[in-house]
Short mmCIF file of C-alpha atoms and ligand atoms in Angstrom, two decimals:
data_model
loop_
_atom_site.label_atom_id
_atom_site.label_comp_id
_atom_site.label_asym_id
_atom_site.label_seq_id
_atom_site.Cartn_x
_atom_site.Cartn_y
_atom_site.Cartn_z
CA MET A 1 304.60 13.29 109.88
CA PRO A 2 301.34 12.93 111.80
CA ILE A 3 298.24 11.89 109.89
CA THR A 4 294.97 13.68 110.58
CA ILE A 5 291.55 12.33 109.66
CA THR A 6 288.24 14.08 110.23
CA VAL A 7 285.22 11.95 111.08
CA ASN A 8 281.57 12.79 111.70
CA SER A 9 280.15 9.85 113.63
CA PRO A 10 281.04 7.04 116.03
CA ASP A 11 280.73 4.57 113.13
CA GLN A 12 283.32 6.47 111.13
CA THR A 13 285.65 6.46 114.12
CA ARG A 14 285.19 2.69 114.38
CA LEU A 15 285.95 2.26 110.69
CA VAL A 16 289.23 4.16 111.05
CA GLY A 17 290.14 1.89 113.99
CA GLN A 18 289.13 -1.16 111.99
CA GLU A 19 291.31 -0.14 109.06
CA LEU A 20 294.20 0.68 111.39
CA ALA A 21 293.98 -2.84 112.81
CA VAL A 22 295.11 -4.21 109.44
CA GLN A 23 298.48 -2.51 110.03
CA LEU A 24 298.97 -3.78 113.58
CA ARG A 25 301.34 -6.59 114.53
CA PRO A 26 302.02 -8.49 117.77
CA GLY A 27 303.91 -6.32 120.24
CA ASP A 28 302.53 -3.04 118.92
CA LEU A 29 301.53 -0.31 121.34
CA VAL A 30 298.81 2.23 120.60
CA MET A 31 298.33 5.11 123.03
CA LEU A 32 295.03 6.97 122.85
CA SER A 33 294.55 10.46 124.22
CA GLY A 34 291.76 13.02 124.07
CA GLY A 35 289.29 14.38 126.55
CA LEU A 36 286.54 12.56 128.40
CA GLY A 37 284.11 11.10 125.88
CA ALA A 38 286.32 11.98 122.91
CA GLY A 39 285.91 8.49 121.47
CA LYS A 40 288.94 6.50 122.64
CA THR A 41 286.89 3.44 123.55
CA THR A 42 284.82 3.77 120.37
CA PHE A 43 288.05 3.79 118.34
CA THR A 44 289.30 0.72 120.23
CA GLN A 45 286.03 -1.06 119.36
CA GLY A 46 286.98 -0.61 115.71
CA ILE A 47 290.43 -2.06 116.35
CA GLY A 48 288.77 -5.04 118.05
CA ILE A 49 286.47 -5.61 115.07
CA GLY A 50 289.41 -5.34 112.67
CA LEU A 51 291.54 -7.76 114.67
CA GLN A 52 288.58 -10.17 115.05
CA VAL A 53 288.87 -10.61 118.78
CA LYS A 54 286.38 -12.04 121.24
CA GLY A 55 284.01 -9.77 123.14
CA ARG A 56 282.86 -6.25 122.58
CA VAL A 57 285.37 -3.62 123.65
CA SER A 58 283.89 -1.44 126.40
CA SER A 59 285.14 1.06 128.96
CA PRO A 60 287.29 -0.78 131.47
CA THR A 61 285.84 1.22 134.35
CA PHE A 62 286.47 -1.03 137.30
CA ILE A 63 289.40 -2.91 135.90
CA VAL A 64 292.68 -1.63 134.58
CA ALA A 65 292.95 -3.89 131.55
CA ARG A 66 291.01 -6.53 129.67
CA VAL A 67 292.30 -9.15 127.27
CA HIS A 68 290.26 -9.89 124.15
CA PRO A 69 291.58 -13.16 122.70
CA SER A 70 291.88 -13.49 118.95
CA LEU A 71 289.16 -15.56 117.28
CA VAL A 72 291.30 -16.19 114.22
CA GLY A 73 294.65 -17.28 115.61
CA GLY A 74 296.07 -13.76 115.40
CA ALA A 75 297.23 -11.35 118.08
CA ASP A 76 295.11 -10.82 121.17
CA LEU A 77 294.00 -7.30 122.06
CA ILE A 78 294.92 -5.90 125.47
CA HIS A 79 292.72 -2.89 126.17
CA ALA A 80 293.99 -0.89 129.13
CA ASP A 81 292.73 2.22 130.84
CA ALA A 82 295.58 4.05 132.51
CA TYR A 83 293.33 6.69 134.04
CA ARG A 84 293.71 5.25 137.51
CA ILE A 85 297.24 3.94 137.35
CA LYS A 86 300.25 6.00 138.31
CA ASP A 87 302.84 4.42 136.11
CA LEU A 88 303.94 1.44 134.15
CA SER A 89 304.67 -0.77 137.12
CA ASP A 90 300.94 -0.95 137.82
CA LEU A 91 300.31 -2.33 134.34
CA GLU A 92 303.18 -4.78 134.48
CA THR A 93 302.08 -6.27 137.76
CA LEU A 94 298.72 -7.18 136.24
CA ASP A 95 298.39 -10.87 135.72
CA LEU A 96 297.17 -10.78 132.14
CA ASP A 97 296.54 -13.90 130.08
CA SER A 98 298.52 -12.44 127.26
CA THR A 99 301.94 -10.81 127.22
CA LEU A 100 302.64 -7.33 125.95
CA ASP A 101 305.11 -8.56 123.34
CA GLU A 102 302.67 -11.05 121.85
CA ALA A 103 299.52 -8.99 121.97
CA ILE A 104 298.48 -5.66 120.53
CA THR A 105 298.15 -3.23 123.42
CA VAL A 106 295.83 -0.23 123.28
CA VAL A 107 296.04 2.14 126.23
CA GLU A 108 293.63 4.97 126.98
CA TRP A 109 295.01 7.86 129.04
CA GLY A 110 298.54 6.48 128.81
CA GLU A 111 300.39 9.78 128.36
CA GLY A 112 303.19 10.20 130.83
CA LYS A 113 302.68 6.68 132.15
CA THR A 114 303.18 4.02 129.51
CA GLU A 115 305.64 5.52 126.97
CA GLN A 116 308.35 3.29 128.43
CA LEU A 117 306.49 0.24 127.17
CA SER A 118 307.80 0.81 123.68
CA ALA A 119 309.84 3.42 121.83
CA ASP A 120 308.00 2.22 118.74
CA ARG A 121 304.42 3.23 119.26
CA LEU A 122 301.45 4.99 117.75
CA GLU A 123 300.21 8.02 119.60
CA ILE A 124 296.65 8.76 118.57
CA GLU A 125 294.79 11.83 119.70
CA ILE A 126 291.05 12.10 119.26
CA HIS A 127 289.94 15.67 119.45
CA ARG A 128 286.38 16.86 119.77
CA GLU A 129 286.11 19.85 117.47
CA HIS A 130 283.15 21.59 119.03
CA GLY A 131 282.99 21.26 122.75
CA GLY A 132 279.47 22.57 123.01
CA VAL A 133 277.85 23.80 126.18
CA ALA A 134 275.96 21.17 128.12
CA THR A 135 272.33 21.91 128.76
CA ASN A 136 271.18 21.60 132.32
CA ILE A 137 267.46 20.93 132.53
CA ASN A 138 266.11 20.27 136.01
CA GLY A 139 269.51 19.16 137.15
CA VAL A 140 269.98 16.72 134.28
CA VAL A 141 273.05 17.56 132.26
CA ASP A 142 272.76 16.39 128.68
CA LEU A 143 276.17 16.11 127.04
CA ALA A 144 275.05 13.93 124.15
CA GLU A 145 272.65 16.56 122.87
CA MET A 146 275.51 18.94 122.31
CA ASP A 147 277.60 16.43 120.38
CA ASP A 148 277.67 17.02 116.63
CA GLY A 149 279.76 13.88 116.16
CA GLU A 150 282.74 15.63 114.64
CA ARG A 151 286.20 14.51 115.70
CA THR A 152 289.70 14.82 114.36
CA ILE A 153 291.88 11.76 114.74
CA THR A 154 295.62 12.42 114.66
CA ILE A 155 297.94 9.45 114.28
CA ARG A 156 301.58 10.02 115.20
CA PRO A 157 303.83 7.03 114.38
CA LEU A 158 306.97 6.92 116.55
CA GLY A 159 309.99 4.71 115.90
CA GLU A 160 311.36 2.59 113.05
CA ARG A 161 308.50 0.13 113.29
CA TRP A 162 306.28 2.33 111.15
CA GLU A 163 308.72 3.15 108.37
CA GLY A 164 307.14 2.15 105.10
CA THR A 165 303.69 1.68 106.60
CA GLU A 166 300.90 2.31 104.11
CA TRP A 167 298.50 4.76 105.71
CA GLY A 168 296.35 5.26 102.64
CA SER A 169 293.73 2.68 103.59
CA VAL A 170 293.40 4.19 107.06
CA PHE A 171 292.79 7.60 105.53
CA SER A 172 290.10 6.40 103.19
CA ALA A 173 288.59 3.97 105.70
CA PHE A 174 285.08 5.31 105.86
CA GLU A 175 284.90 6.97 102.45
CA GLU A 176 285.38 3.68 100.60
CA LYS A 177 283.08 1.70 102.86
CA GLU A 178 280.29 4.27 102.58
CA GLU A 179 280.28 4.09 98.80
CA LYS A 180 279.55 0.37 98.87
N1 ATP B 1 282.89 10.79 115.80
C1 ATP B 1 282.75 10.18 116.99
N2 ATP B 1 283.67 9.27 117.37
C2 ATP B 1 283.55 8.65 118.57
N3 ATP B 1 282.57 8.86 119.46
C3 ATP B 1 281.64 9.75 119.11
C4 ATP B 1 281.68 10.45 117.88
N4 ATP B 1 280.61 11.27 117.80
C5 ATP B 1 279.93 11.09 118.93
N5 ATP B 1 280.51 10.19 119.73
C6 ATP B 1 280.01 9.78 121.05
O1 ATP B 1 280.98 10.17 122.02
C7 ATP B 1 281.09 9.17 123.01
C8 ATP B 1 282.50 8.62 123.05
O2 ATP B 1 282.59 7.72 124.11
P1 ATP B 1 283.89 6.85 124.37
O3 ATP B 1 283.59 5.99 125.55
O4 ATP B 1 284.33 6.19 123.12
O5 ATP B 1 284.93 7.98 124.76
P2 ATP B 1 286.28 7.86 125.58
O6 ATP B 1 287.24 8.81 124.95
O7 ATP B 1 286.71 6.43 125.64
O8 ATP B 1 285.84 8.37 127.01
P3 ATP B 1 286.55 8.15 128.44
O9 ATP B 1 287.45 9.31 128.60
O10 ATP B 1 285.43 8.17 129.40
O11 ATP B 1 287.27 6.84 128.39
C9 ATP B 1 280.07 8.10 122.69
O12 ATP B 1 278.87 8.38 123.38
C10 ATP B 1 279.87 8.28 121.19
O13 ATP B 1 278.61 7.85 120.75
MG1 MG B 2 287.15 5.21 127.25
#
């Protein structure tokens, strides 16, 4: 059963990622999909905060993957962008400082490319509810202006790994925190 959460801001997306991080273990694979600018990197920032890893997660534009080492003796975060890779072999040939079975791997744009990494995986789709029409003023296209911040985040757990996982805290991630 997929889990769907509606959020209204980048901070809420980060909080869902942060709360999800509590459930993640070494070797886990998270695949993020959604359109350009949906919030995949923003969500990964939350995972990074939750895992307490070094460095701020950002878009790996010119590199395929970046390792964020754990600051607390836990699992490292491997943040990969599969947008420019053809298949898994490209990711495996990377000389990363952390191995896929010891780290937590989060892949943006991995569909059709990195499923073979693990039968047990989380497929997460971030969907922008209202696409909006970009304004074009004097040749400057403003996408941000049209963004109402609403997203739906759908988490699809695949494989035995996730049997018995408590998703309640992920659901209520931002509601609880906002009350405080
Ligand atoms: N609820 C939200 N969750 C995440 N991002 C949001 C939300 N509302 C607005 N935004 C904005 O949308 C943008 C998302 O950018 P981000 O880099 O996270 O997307 P992405 O899916 O990783 O894009 P890309 O396809 O380029 O990798 C940011 O500018 C962010 O501020
Ligand atoms: Mg991104």
